[in-house]
Amino acid sequence: MAEKKKTSVWDYLAWRGDLPFAKDEFNEVDNLLLCIVSYIDFRRIAGLRSCKLADAMCIGDVCGLLTEQDEQLGLSEEDYIPVMRAMAATPRFRDVKMFAFESSIDEEKVMQFAAVSFLLPDGSIFVAYRGTDTTLVGWQEDFNMSFLSAVPAQLRATEYAQEVLRHCPWRKLRLGGHSKGGNLAAWAAIHLPEKVQRKRLLAAYNNDGPGFDRSILDSKEYRRVAEKIHTFIPESSLVGMLLEHTEDYELIDSSNRSFMQHEPLSWTVLGKKFCRSTQRTEAAKASDGAIREWLAEMSMQERQEFTETFYRILSMGGKAKTLEDLREGGFSGGLALLREYIGTDEKKRKLVTQILLRLAAGMGGGLWKSVGQHWRALGESIEQKYRGSAES
């Protein structure tokens, strides 16, 4: 029997794009599509920065202003402007309006934040938070989530949602994001004022974003919105499991493998839902266990030391600012820092090599292939050094 074709958001737009929201209400695939759009670089379109609904721009009009230089700023090698154009051509999305675009990088604060809001034809607002981009500041902020009670992007995410709501009185609210953006969406939902949580918040979507520390999940603020938070994790995800998801989450299927399952265009779709998966892959479970063990055994100070060192390793001692810099810079500097940090500690070696090799696994061509080779070389070099020391 021939293997059944795996379908994606492209197929969703072809099959269901003719159904307006009045006939078929907002769903989880709509959420992912809007989050994909949030990665596009709208900085040249000044009109999108206004928070006033009267200034909101139709999605098709925005598409008409985009060029190749505005392509998405995320970690994907896929082009996202064609997705946005396909959305604008459907009856479902052509009346969607966009506003309140914001984007900022602050190396001093260690903050990478971007968001854009959508006025949907059903009268609700969808706030989409961008995930981690190719700047290593964004990666450092992700790592900082393991020891800080709140990172700057999380605090800004809540402020941003409240600012949008002040310009949209009485309208209902949905929040969403992919990668770190998913964590920001859930964080904002948890920290909105109680009245907003109860009366205006419809849902928050965490699409393969990190989870939260147990202290957050034990809070009354979280419990008020727990049923409104929807978390989707591919079966082989690493990014979405950087912090353990003790909250409920849905395992979903992807047409990619390993780390590349993080790519939202690879998520398989059936009708208006993602295809569910039954269990995490064995490789993913092994890495999950290493990360959980690390988090459980380290103090907050030790977590901070680890993440700061790991960032120094990835950034070659601060010489690299972006993933493009890594591609051009080789790995000798990172290797020296890595060996210095690990020393003879087997647990550190196991954790770091698990993360590096897992990041490298399954990476495609172009930029990611080069960066993947960089990380794989680091991991394999440490493994070889360890084996040599053990044999002698």
mmCIF file of C-alpha atoms in Angstrom:
data_model
loop_
_atom_site.group_PDB
_atom_site.id
_atom_site.type_symbol
_atom_site.label_atom_id
_atom_site.label_comp_id
_atom_site.label_asym_id
_atom_site.label_seq_id
_atom_site.Cartn_x
_atom_site.Cartn_y
_atom_site.Cartn_z
ATOM 1 C CA MET A 1 0.000 0.000 0.000
ATOM 2 C CA ALA A 2 1.347 3.433 -0.943
ATOM 3 C CA GLU A 3 2.232 5.737 1.923
ATOM 4 C CA LYS A 4 -0.404 8.409 2.470
ATOM 5 C CA LYS A 5 0.764 11.874 1.358
ATOM 6 C CA LYS A 6 1.569 14.196 4.255
ATOM 7 C CA THR A 7 -0.191 17.517 3.913
ATOM 8 C CA SER A 8 0.811 20.944 5.205
ATOM 9 C CA VAL A 9 -0.509 24.466 5.683
ATOM 10 C CA TRP A 10 -0.210 24.896 1.900
ATOM 11 C CA ASP A 11 -2.815 22.172 1.443
ATOM 12 C CA TYR A 12 -4.954 23.727 4.174
ATOM 13 C CA LEU A 13 -5.040 27.013 2.234
ATOM 14 C CA ALA A 14 -5.943 25.180 -0.979
ATOM 15 C CA TRP A 15 -8.659 23.039 0.593
ATOM 16 C CA ARG A 16 -10.190 25.325 3.204
ATOM 17 C CA GLY A 17 -9.130 28.828 2.182
ATOM 18 C CA ASP A 18 -12.546 29.403 0.617
ATOM 19 C CA LEU A 19 -14.257 29.103 4.027
ATOM 20 C CA PRO A 20 -14.563 32.528 5.718
ATOM 21 C CA PHE A 21 -14.406 32.739 9.506
ATOM 22 C CA ALA A 22 -18.171 33.362 9.568
ATOM 23 C CA LYS A 23 -18.697 29.818 8.273
ATOM 24 C CA ASP A 24 -15.819 28.032 9.994
ATOM 25 C CA GLU A 25 -14.435 29.484 13.213
ATOM 26 C CA PHE A 26 -10.769 30.168 14.005
ATOM 27 C CA ASN A 27 -8.689 27.024 14.525
ATOM 28 C CA GLU A 28 -5.179 25.855 15.431
ATOM 29 C CA VAL A 29 -3.933 25.850 11.826
ATOM 30 C CA ASP A 30 -5.032 29.493 11.395
ATOM 31 C CA ASN A 31 -2.955 30.229 14.489
ATOM 32 C CA LEU A 32 0.174 28.712 12.946
ATOM 33 C CA LEU A 33 -0.274 30.589 9.675
ATOM 34 C CA LEU A 34 -0.483 33.952 11.450
ATOM 35 C CA CYS A 35 2.575 33.051 13.526
ATOM 36 C CA ILE A 36 4.481 32.235 10.323
ATOM 37 C CA VAL A 37 3.620 35.710 8.996
ATOM 38 C CA SER A 38 5.069 37.296 12.160
ATOM 39 C CA TYR A 39 8.582 36.221 11.074
ATOM 40 C CA ILE A 40 8.491 38.464 7.981
ATOM 41 C CA ASP A 41 10.503 41.675 8.224
ATOM 42 C CA PHE A 42 7.962 44.518 8.148
ATOM 43 C CA ARG A 43 10.387 47.229 9.294
ATOM 44 C CA ARG A 44 10.182 49.141 6.014
ATOM 45 C CA ILE A 45 6.382 49.499 6.273
ATOM 46 C CA ALA A 46 5.970 52.453 8.614
ATOM 47 C CA GLY A 47 2.174 52.327 8.546
ATOM 48 C CA LEU A 48 2.167 48.950 10.279
ATOM 49 C CA ARG A 49 3.673 50.421 13.440
ATOM 50 C CA SER A 50 0.467 52.230 14.409
ATOM 51 C CA CYS A 51 -1.601 50.639 17.181
ATOM 52 C CA LYS A 52 -4.794 52.359 16.010
ATOM 53 C CA LEU A 53 -7.359 50.101 14.378
ATOM 54 C CA ALA A 54 -8.222 52.907 11.961
ATOM 55 C CA ASP A 55 -4.673 52.597 10.572
ATOM 56 C CA ALA A 56 -4.724 48.794 10.231
ATOM 57 C CA MET A 57 -3.701 47.561 6.779
ATOM 58 C CA CYS A 58 -5.295 44.731 4.812
ATOM 59 C CA ILE A 59 -3.023 41.735 4.509
ATOM 60 C CA GLY A 60 -3.115 41.983 0.709
ATOM 61 C CA ASP A 61 -2.039 45.637 0.776
ATOM 62 C CA VAL A 62 0.899 44.721 2.997
ATOM 63 C CA CYS A 63 1.869 41.923 0.590
ATOM 64 C CA GLY A 64 1.939 44.465 -2.226
ATOM 65 C CA LEU A 65 4.676 46.409 -0.455
ATOM 66 C CA LEU A 66 6.961 43.453 0.279
ATOM 67 C CA THR A 67 10.109 42.585 -1.640
ATOM 68 C CA GLU A 68 12.738 39.872 -1.283
ATOM 69 C CA GLN A 69 14.672 42.047 1.179
ATOM 70 C CA ASP A 70 11.747 41.731 3.602
ATOM 71 C CA GLU A 71 11.927 37.918 3.786
ATOM 72 C CA GLN A 72 11.505 36.227 7.118
ATOM 73 C CA LEU A 73 14.063 36.676 9.889
ATOM 74 C CA GLY A 74 13.613 33.362 11.669
ATOM 75 C CA LEU A 75 15.770 30.258 11.707
ATOM 76 C CA SER A 76 14.026 28.635 8.756
ATOM 77 C CA GLU A 77 15.507 28.449 5.281
ATOM 78 C CA GLU A 78 12.019 28.531 3.784
ATOM 79 C CA ASP A 79 10.522 31.656 2.233
ATOM 80 C CA TYR A 80 7.490 32.902 4.153
ATOM 81 C CA ILE A 81 6.357 35.798 1.943
ATOM 82 C CA PRO A 82 4.802 33.314 -0.545
ATOM 83 C CA VAL A 83 2.786 31.852 2.351
ATOM 84 C CA MET A 84 1.485 35.300 3.233
ATOM 85 C CA ARG A 85 0.602 36.003 -0.416
ATOM 86 C CA ALA A 86 -1.275 32.697 -0.635
ATOM 87 C CA MET A 87 -3.205 33.591 2.518
ATOM 88 C CA ALA A 88 -4.140 37.024 1.150
ATOM 89 C CA ALA A 89 -5.524 35.367 -1.999
ATOM 90 C CA THR A 90 -8.085 33.304 -0.034
ATOM 91 C CA PRO A 91 -11.562 34.419 1.076
ATOM 92 C CA ARG A 92 -10.600 33.262 4.577
ATOM 93 C CA PHE A 93 -7.705 35.686 5.047
ATOM 94 C CA ARG A 94 -8.150 38.453 2.488
ATOM 95 C CA ASP A 95 -10.118 40.660 4.926
ATOM 96 C CA VAL A 96 -7.629 40.197 7.776
ATOM 97 C CA LYS A 97 -5.963 43.474 8.785
ATOM 98 C CA MET A 98 -2.548 44.008 10.369
ATOM 99 C CA PHE A 99 -1.287 46.625 12.818
ATOM 100 C CA ALA A 100 0.976 47.332 15.829
ATOM 101 C CA PHE A 101 4.174 45.869 14.368
ATOM 102 C CA GLU A 102 7.154 46.105 16.705
ATOM 103 C CA SER A 103 10.703 44.789 16.457
ATOM 104 C CA SER A 104 13.700 45.393 18.714
ATOM 105 C CA ILE A 105 17.108 43.874 19.485
ATOM 106 C CA ASP A 106 18.852 45.013 22.666
ATOM 107 C CA GLU A 107 22.218 43.376 23.322
ATOM 108 C CA GLU A 108 22.648 45.188 26.648
ATOM 109 C CA LYS A 109 19.336 43.879 27.998
ATOM 110 C CA VAL A 110 19.799 40.564 26.129
ATOM 111 C CA MET A 111 16.404 40.962 24.474
ATOM 112 C CA GLN A 112 15.097 39.962 21.066
ATOM 113 C CA PHE A 113 11.420 40.850 20.650
ATOM 114 C CA ALA A 114 9.049 41.253 17.725
ATOM 115 C CA ALA A 115 5.275 41.054 17.370
ATOM 116 C CA VAL A 116 2.461 42.009 15.037
ATOM 117 C CA SER A 117 -1.300 42.008 15.593
ATOM 118 C CA PHE A 118 -4.160 40.978 13.334
ATOM 119 C CA LEU A 119 -7.769 42.154 13.298
ATOM 120 C CA LEU A 120 -9.766 39.111 12.232
ATOM 121 C CA PRO A 121 -13.100 39.214 10.389
ATOM 122 C CA ASP A 122 -14.826 37.718 13.462
ATOM 123 C CA GLY A 123 -13.949 40.928 15.365
ATOM 124 C CA SER A 124 -11.245 39.367 17.539
ATOM 125 C CA ILE A 125 -7.560 40.302 17.784
ATOM 126 C CA PHE A 126 -4.728 37.825 17.265
ATOM 127 C CA VAL A 127 -1.329 38.856 18.645
ATOM 128 C CA ALA A 128 1.544 36.932 17.032
ATOM 129 C CA TYR A 129 4.948 36.941 18.710
ATOM 130 C CA ARG A 130 7.997 36.204 16.558
ATOM 131 C CA GLY A 131 10.262 33.381 17.652
ATOM 132 C CA THR A 132 14.034 33.279 17.883
ATOM 133 C CA ASP A 133 15.785 34.814 14.879
ATOM 134 C CA THR A 134 19.327 34.413 13.544
ATOM 135 C CA THR A 135 20.826 36.824 16.080
ATOM 136 C CA LEU A 136 22.698 35.014 18.836
ATOM 137 C CA VAL A 137 21.241 37.509 21.348
ATOM 138 C CA GLY A 138 17.924 35.766 20.753
ATOM 139 C CA TRP A 139 19.533 32.400 21.483
ATOM 140 C CA GLN A 140 21.152 33.729 24.633
ATOM 141 C CA GLU A 141 17.788 35.000 25.853
ATOM 142 C CA ASP A 142 16.300 31.539 25.239
ATOM 143 C CA PHE A 143 19.016 29.955 27.384
ATOM 144 C CA ASN A 144 18.479 32.585 30.081
ATOM 145 C CA MET A 145 14.944 31.271 30.581
ATOM 146 C CA SER A 146 16.467 28.345 32.481
ATOM 147 C CA PHE A 147 17.563 30.495 35.431
ATOM 148 C CA LEU A 148 15.795 33.884 35.265
ATOM 149 C CA SER A 149 12.318 34.298 36.713
ATOM 150 C CA ALA A 150 11.511 36.401 33.636
ATOM 151 C CA VAL A 151 13.493 37.470 30.577
ATOM 152 C CA PRO A 152 13.001 40.929 29.014
ATOM 153 C CA ALA A 153 11.054 39.612 25.994
ATOM 154 C CA GLN A 154 8.519 37.932 28.301
ATOM 155 C CA LEU A 155 7.923 41.161 30.210
ATOM 156 C CA ARG A 156 7.586 43.070 26.930
ATOM 157 C CA ALA A 157 5.158 40.462 25.589
ATOM 158 C CA THR A 158 2.699 41.167 28.409
ATOM 159 C CA GLU A 159 3.096 44.932 28.035
ATOM 160 C CA TYR A 160 2.580 44.687 24.279
ATOM 161 C CA ALA A 161 -0.656 42.675 24.621
ATOM 162 C CA GLN A 162 -2.038 45.190 27.108
ATOM 163 C CA GLU A 163 -1.143 48.115 24.818
ATOM 164 C CA VAL A 164 -2.966 46.451 21.917
ATOM 165 C CA LEU A 165 -6.015 45.813 24.093
ATOM 166 C CA ARG A 166 -6.161 49.464 25.139
ATOM 167 C CA HIS A 167 -6.517 50.397 21.468
ATOM 168 C CA CYS A 168 -9.139 47.683 20.877
ATOM 169 C CA PRO A 169 -11.771 48.085 23.627
ATOM 170 C CA TRP A 170 -14.197 45.210 24.134
ATOM 171 C CA ARG A 171 -12.580 42.987 21.523
ATOM 172 C CA LYS A 172 -11.687 39.397 22.367
ATOM 173 C CA LEU A 173 -8.035 38.343 22.282
ATOM 174 C CA ARG A 174 -5.996 35.396 21.073
ATOM 175 C CA LEU A 175 -2.221 35.121 21.507
ATOM 176 C CA GLY A 176 0.176 32.913 19.601
ATOM 177 C CA GLY A 177 3.764 32.345 18.621
ATOM 178 C CA HIS A 178 6.211 29.795 17.277
ATOM 179 C CA SER A 179 9.467 28.821 19.030
ATOM 180 C CA LYS A 180 10.293 31.434 21.671
ATOM 181 C CA GLY A 181 7.242 33.333 20.428
ATOM 182 C CA GLY A 182 5.074 30.481 21.710
ATOM 183 C CA ASN A 183 6.562 30.837 25.163
ATOM 184 C CA LEU A 184 5.933 34.597 25.009
ATOM 185 C CA ALA A 185 2.285 34.020 24.080
ATOM 186 C CA ALA A 186 1.746 31.656 26.999
ATOM 187 C CA TRP A 187 3.676 33.942 29.369
ATOM 188 C CA ALA A 188 1.571 36.960 28.398
ATOM 189 C CA ALA A 189 -1.642 34.974 28.857
ATOM 190 C CA ILE A 190 -0.567 33.936 32.351
ATOM 191 C CA HIS A 191 0.381 37.483 33.376
ATOM 192 C CA LEU A 192 -2.486 39.508 31.930
ATOM 193 C CA PRO A 193 -4.817 41.127 34.494
ATOM 194 C CA GLU A 194 -7.368 38.707 35.908
ATOM 195 C CA LYS A 195 -10.294 40.582 34.367
ATOM 196 C CA VAL A 196 -8.742 40.292 30.905
ATOM 197 C CA GLN A 197 -7.958 36.609 31.455
ATOM 198 C CA ARG A 198 -11.556 35.843 32.354
ATOM 199 C CA LYS A 199 -13.506 38.108 29.999
ATOM 200 C CA ARG A 200 -11.404 38.815 26.917
ATOM 201 C CA LEU A 201 -8.764 36.106 26.501
ATOM 202 C CA LEU A 202 -9.986 33.339 24.188
ATOM 203 C CA ALA A 203 -6.803 31.296 23.740
ATOM 204 C CA ALA A 204 -3.004 31.280 23.723
ATOM 205 C CA TYR A 205 -1.030 29.029 21.356
ATOM 206 C CA ASN A 206 2.483 27.833 22.129
ATOM 207 C CA ASN A 207 3.784 26.301 18.893
ATOM 208 C CA ASP A 208 6.941 24.367 19.808
ATOM 209 C CA GLY A 209 8.138 26.961 22.300
ATOM 210 C CA PRO A 210 9.909 26.345 25.623
ATOM 211 C CA GLY A 211 7.856 25.489 28.701
ATOM 212 C CA PHE A 212 7.971 26.993 32.167
ATOM 213 C CA ASP A 213 9.517 26.444 35.550
ATOM 214 C CA ARG A 214 7.327 24.583 38.030
ATOM 215 C CA SER A 215 6.810 27.755 40.082
ATOM 216 C CA ILE A 216 4.873 29.303 37.174
ATOM 217 C CA LEU A 217 2.707 26.248 36.713
ATOM 218 C CA ASP A 218 1.854 26.185 40.418
ATOM 219 C CA SER A 219 0.651 29.790 40.393
ATOM 220 C CA LYS A 220 -2.976 30.885 40.589
ATOM 221 C CA GLU A 221 -2.395 33.053 37.506
ATOM 222 C CA TYR A 222 -1.515 29.979 35.460
ATOM 223 C CA ARG A 223 -4.425 27.970 36.798
ATOM 224 C CA ARG A 224 -6.854 30.687 35.680
ATOM 225 C CA VAL A 225 -5.819 30.274 32.034
ATOM 226 C CA ALA A 226 -4.545 26.670 31.899
ATOM 227 C CA GLU A 227 -7.480 25.468 29.800
ATOM 228 C CA LYS A 228 -6.970 28.313 27.314
ATOM 229 C CA ILE A 229 -3.303 27.526 26.613
ATOM 230 C CA HIS A 230 -2.732 25.129 23.701
ATOM 231 C CA THR A 231 0.779 23.729 23.322
ATOM 232 C CA PHE A 232 1.926 21.789 20.252
ATOM 233 C CA ILE A 233 5.231 19.884 20.243
ATOM 234 C CA PRO A 234 6.620 17.853 17.286
ATOM 235 C CA GLU A 235 7.582 14.321 18.230
ATOM 236 C CA SER A 236 11.327 15.027 17.889
ATOM 237 C CA SER A 237 11.380 18.619 19.143
ATOM 238 C CA LEU A 238 14.336 20.076 21.001
ATOM 239 C CA VAL A 239 13.356 23.749 21.130
ATOM 240 C CA GLY A 240 9.951 23.096 22.648
ATOM 241 C CA MET A 241 11.492 20.964 25.395
ATOM 242 C CA LEU A 242 14.274 23.337 26.483
ATOM 243 C CA LEU A 243 12.253 23.762 29.644
ATOM 244 C CA GLU A 244 10.065 20.858 30.659
ATOM 245 C CA HIS A 245 6.393 21.038 29.711
ATOM 246 C CA THR A 246 4.622 19.800 32.801
ATOM 247 C CA GLU A 247 1.513 21.484 31.450
ATOM 248 C CA ASP A 248 -0.589 19.524 28.952
ATOM 249 C CA TYR A 249 0.670 19.491 25.383
ATOM 250 C CA GLU A 250 -0.231 17.836 22.085
ATOM 251 C CA LEU A 251 2.367 15.782 20.198
ATOM 252 C CA ILE A 252 2.119 16.425 16.483
ATOM 253 C CA ASP A 253 3.545 14.938 13.293
ATOM 254 C CA SER A 254 6.050 16.529 10.927
ATOM 255 C CA SER A 255 7.329 15.619 7.475
ATOM 256 C CA ASN A 256 10.862 16.528 8.613
ATOM 257 C CA ARG A 257 13.151 14.745 11.042
ATOM 258 C CA SER A 258 15.076 15.663 14.169
ATOM 259 C CA PHE A 259 15.711 19.383 14.825
ATOM 260 C CA MET A 260 14.180 20.330 11.457
ATOM 261 C CA GLN A 261 10.747 19.362 12.785
ATOM 262 C CA HIS A 262 10.842 22.821 14.344
ATOM 263 C CA GLU A 263 10.022 24.185 10.857
ATOM 264 C CA PRO A 264 6.280 25.049 10.964
ATOM 265 C CA LEU A 265 5.814 24.438 7.232
ATOM 266 C CA SER A 266 6.702 20.784 7.901
ATOM 267 C CA TRP A 267 3.830 20.222 10.347
ATOM 268 C CA THR A 268 1.257 17.876 8.886
ATOM 269 C CA VAL A 269 -2.373 18.898 8.737
ATOM 270 C CA LEU A 270 -5.652 17.014 8.384
ATOM 271 C CA GLY A 271 -8.683 19.209 7.846
ATOM 272 C CA LYS A 272 -8.442 22.028 10.359
ATOM 273 C CA LYS A 273 -6.174 20.257 12.850
ATOM 274 C CA PHE A 274 -2.555 19.158 13.072
ATOM 275 C CA CYS A 275 -1.974 15.436 12.715
ATOM 276 C CA ARG A 276 -1.314 14.004 16.165
ATOM 277 C CA SER A 277 1.603 11.697 16.998
ATOM 278 C CA THR A 278 1.556 8.980 19.629
ATOM 279 C CA GLN A 279 4.944 9.391 21.313
ATOM 280 C CA ARG A 280 8.288 11.175 21.352
ATOM 281 C CA THR A 281 11.126 9.634 19.336
ATOM 282 C CA GLU A 282 13.787 7.689 21.234
ATOM 283 C CA ALA A 283 16.452 10.298 20.423
ATOM 284 C CA ALA A 284 14.164 13.026 21.693
ATOM 285 C CA LYS A 285 13.448 11.126 24.912
ATOM 286 C CA ALA A 286 17.173 10.697 25.550
ATOM 287 C CA SER A 287 17.831 14.413 25.178
ATOM 288 C CA ASP A 288 14.761 15.280 27.239
ATOM 289 C CA GLY A 289 16.113 13.102 30.047
ATOM 290 C CA ALA A 290 19.532 14.775 29.951
ATOM 291 C CA ILE A 291 17.968 18.245 30.061
ATOM 292 C CA ARG A 292 15.604 17.344 32.910
ATOM 293 C CA GLU A 293 18.461 15.830 34.904
ATOM 294 C CA TRP A 294 20.535 18.967 34.350
ATOM 295 C CA LEU A 295 17.741 21.278 35.461
ATOM 296 C CA ALA A 296 16.959 19.160 38.525
ATOM 297 C CA GLU A 297 20.533 18.929 39.790
ATOM 298 C CA MET A 298 21.804 22.465 39.166
ATOM 299 C CA SER A 299 21.215 25.501 41.320
ATOM 300 C CA MET A 300 20.063 28.718 39.654
ATOM 301 C CA GLN A 301 23.639 30.039 39.897
ATOM 302 C CA GLU A 302 24.978 26.908 38.202
ATOM 303 C CA ARG A 303 22.343 27.204 35.472
ATOM 304 C CA GLN A 304 23.400 30.791 34.880
ATOM 305 C CA GLU A 305 27.074 29.820 34.672
ATOM 306 C CA PHE A 306 26.268 27.003 32.253
ATOM 307 C CA THR A 307 24.081 29.081 29.937
ATOM 308 C CA GLU A 308 26.549 31.982 29.867
ATOM 309 C CA THR A 309 29.377 29.573 29.042
ATOM 310 C CA PHE A 310 27.324 27.724 26.444
ATOM 311 C CA TYR A 311 26.480 31.023 24.784
ATOM 312 C CA ARG A 312 30.190 31.952 24.752
ATOM 313 C CA ILE A 313 30.872 28.614 23.067
ATOM 314 C CA LEU A 314 28.189 29.118 20.410
ATOM 315 C CA SER A 315 29.249 32.724 19.778
ATOM 316 C CA MET A 316 32.988 31.880 19.689
ATOM 317 C CA GLY A 317 33.694 34.072 22.684
ATOM 318 C CA GLY A 318 31.431 36.886 21.501
ATOM 319 C CA LYS A 319 33.000 37.160 18.030
ATOM 320 C CA ALA A 320 29.861 35.875 16.302
ATOM 321 C CA LYS A 321 26.670 37.942 16.452
ATOM 322 C CA THR A 322 24.544 35.912 14.046
ATOM 323 C CA LEU A 323 24.328 32.393 12.653
ATOM 324 C CA GLU A 324 25.817 33.770 9.431
ATOM 325 C CA ASP A 325 28.905 34.753 11.458
ATOM 326 C CA LEU A 326 29.195 31.170 12.699
ATOM 327 C CA ARG A 327 29.177 29.875 9.164
ATOM 328 C CA GLU A 328 32.121 32.100 8.292
ATOM 329 C CA GLY A 329 34.121 31.779 11.504
ATOM 330 C CA GLY A 330 34.941 28.092 11.855
ATOM 331 C CA PHE A 331 34.823 26.370 15.236
ATOM 332 C CA SER A 332 38.327 26.413 16.738
ATOM 333 C CA GLY A 333 37.521 29.208 19.220
ATOM 334 C CA GLY A 334 34.348 27.491 20.344
ATOM 335 C CA LEU A 335 36.170 24.200 20.716
ATOM 336 C CA ALA A 336 38.772 25.703 23.065
ATOM 337 C CA LEU A 337 36.031 27.239 25.245
ATOM 338 C CA LEU A 338 34.089 23.991 25.227
ATOM 339 C CA ARG A 339 37.064 21.923 26.367
ATOM 340 C CA GLU A 340 37.871 24.465 29.052
ATOM 341 C CA TYR A 341 34.327 24.349 30.434
ATOM 342 C CA ILE A 342 33.845 20.595 30.369
ATOM 343 C CA GLY A 343 37.250 19.592 31.738
ATOM 344 C CA THR A 344 36.936 16.068 33.120
ATOM 345 C CA ASP A 345 33.286 16.346 34.186
ATOM 346 C CA GLU A 346 31.450 13.479 32.484
ATOM 347 C CA LYS A 347 27.968 14.896 33.202
ATOM 348 C CA LYS A 348 28.844 18.222 31.566
ATOM 349 C CA ARG A 349 30.341 16.395 28.598
ATOM 350 C CA LYS A 350 27.239 14.259 28.162
ATOM 351 C CA LEU A 351 24.833 17.172 28.398
ATOM 352 C CA VAL A 352 26.726 19.515 26.084
ATOM 353 C CA THR A 353 27.422 16.891 23.437
ATOM 354 C CA GLN A 354 23.765 15.738 23.550
ATOM 355 C CA ILE A 355 22.607 19.286 22.871
ATOM 356 C CA LEU A 356 25.214 20.008 20.171
ATOM 357 C CA LEU A 357 24.688 16.764 18.278
ATOM 358 C CA ARG A 358 20.920 17.097 18.594
ATOM 359 C CA LEU A 359 21.063 20.645 17.230
ATOM 360 C CA ALA A 360 23.180 19.412 14.337
ATOM 361 C CA ALA A 361 21.076 16.368 13.463
ATOM 362 C CA GLY A 362 18.903 16.553 10.387
ATOM 363 C CA MET A 363 19.883 20.075 9.319
ATOM 364 C CA GLY A 364 19.297 20.936 5.674
ATOM 365 C CA GLY A 365 21.315 22.901 3.171
ATOM 366 C CA GLY A 366 22.676 26.419 3.065
ATOM 367 C CA LEU A 367 23.113 28.251 6.342
ATOM 368 C CA TRP A 368 21.778 25.480 8.541
ATOM 369 C CA LYS A 369 24.000 22.863 6.937
ATOM 370 C CA SER A 370 27.073 24.979 7.687
ATOM 371 C CA VAL A 371 26.021 25.744 11.259
ATOM 372 C CA GLY A 372 25.041 22.103 11.778
ATOM 373 C CA GLN A 373 28.482 20.998 10.642
ATOM 374 C CA HIS A 374 29.997 23.490 13.094
ATOM 375 C CA TRP A 375 28.024 22.086 16.025
ATOM 376 C CA ARG A 376 28.528 18.475 14.980
ATOM 377 C CA ALA A 377 32.272 19.038 14.776
ATOM 378 C CA LEU A 378 32.286 20.500 18.276
ATOM 379 C CA GLY A 379 30.311 17.576 19.694
ATOM 380 C CA GLU A 380 32.322 14.907 17.924
ATOM 381 C CA SER A 381 35.635 16.526 18.881
ATOM 382 C CA ILE A 382 34.685 16.412 22.561
ATOM 383 C CA GLU A 383 33.549 12.796 22.222
ATOM 384 C CA GLN A 384 36.865 11.836 20.599
ATOM 385 C CA LYS A 385 38.874 13.663 23.245
ATOM 386 C CA TYR A 386 36.918 11.914 25.992
ATOM 387 C CA ARG A 387 37.372 8.482 24.439
ATOM 388 C CA GLY A 388 41.096 9.126 24.041
ATOM 389 C CA SER A 389 41.440 10.145 27.699
ATOM 390 C CA ALA A 390 39.463 7.104 28.868
ATOM 391 C CA GLU A 391 41.588 4.681 26.811
ATOM 392 C CA SER A 392 44.857 6.145 28.107
#
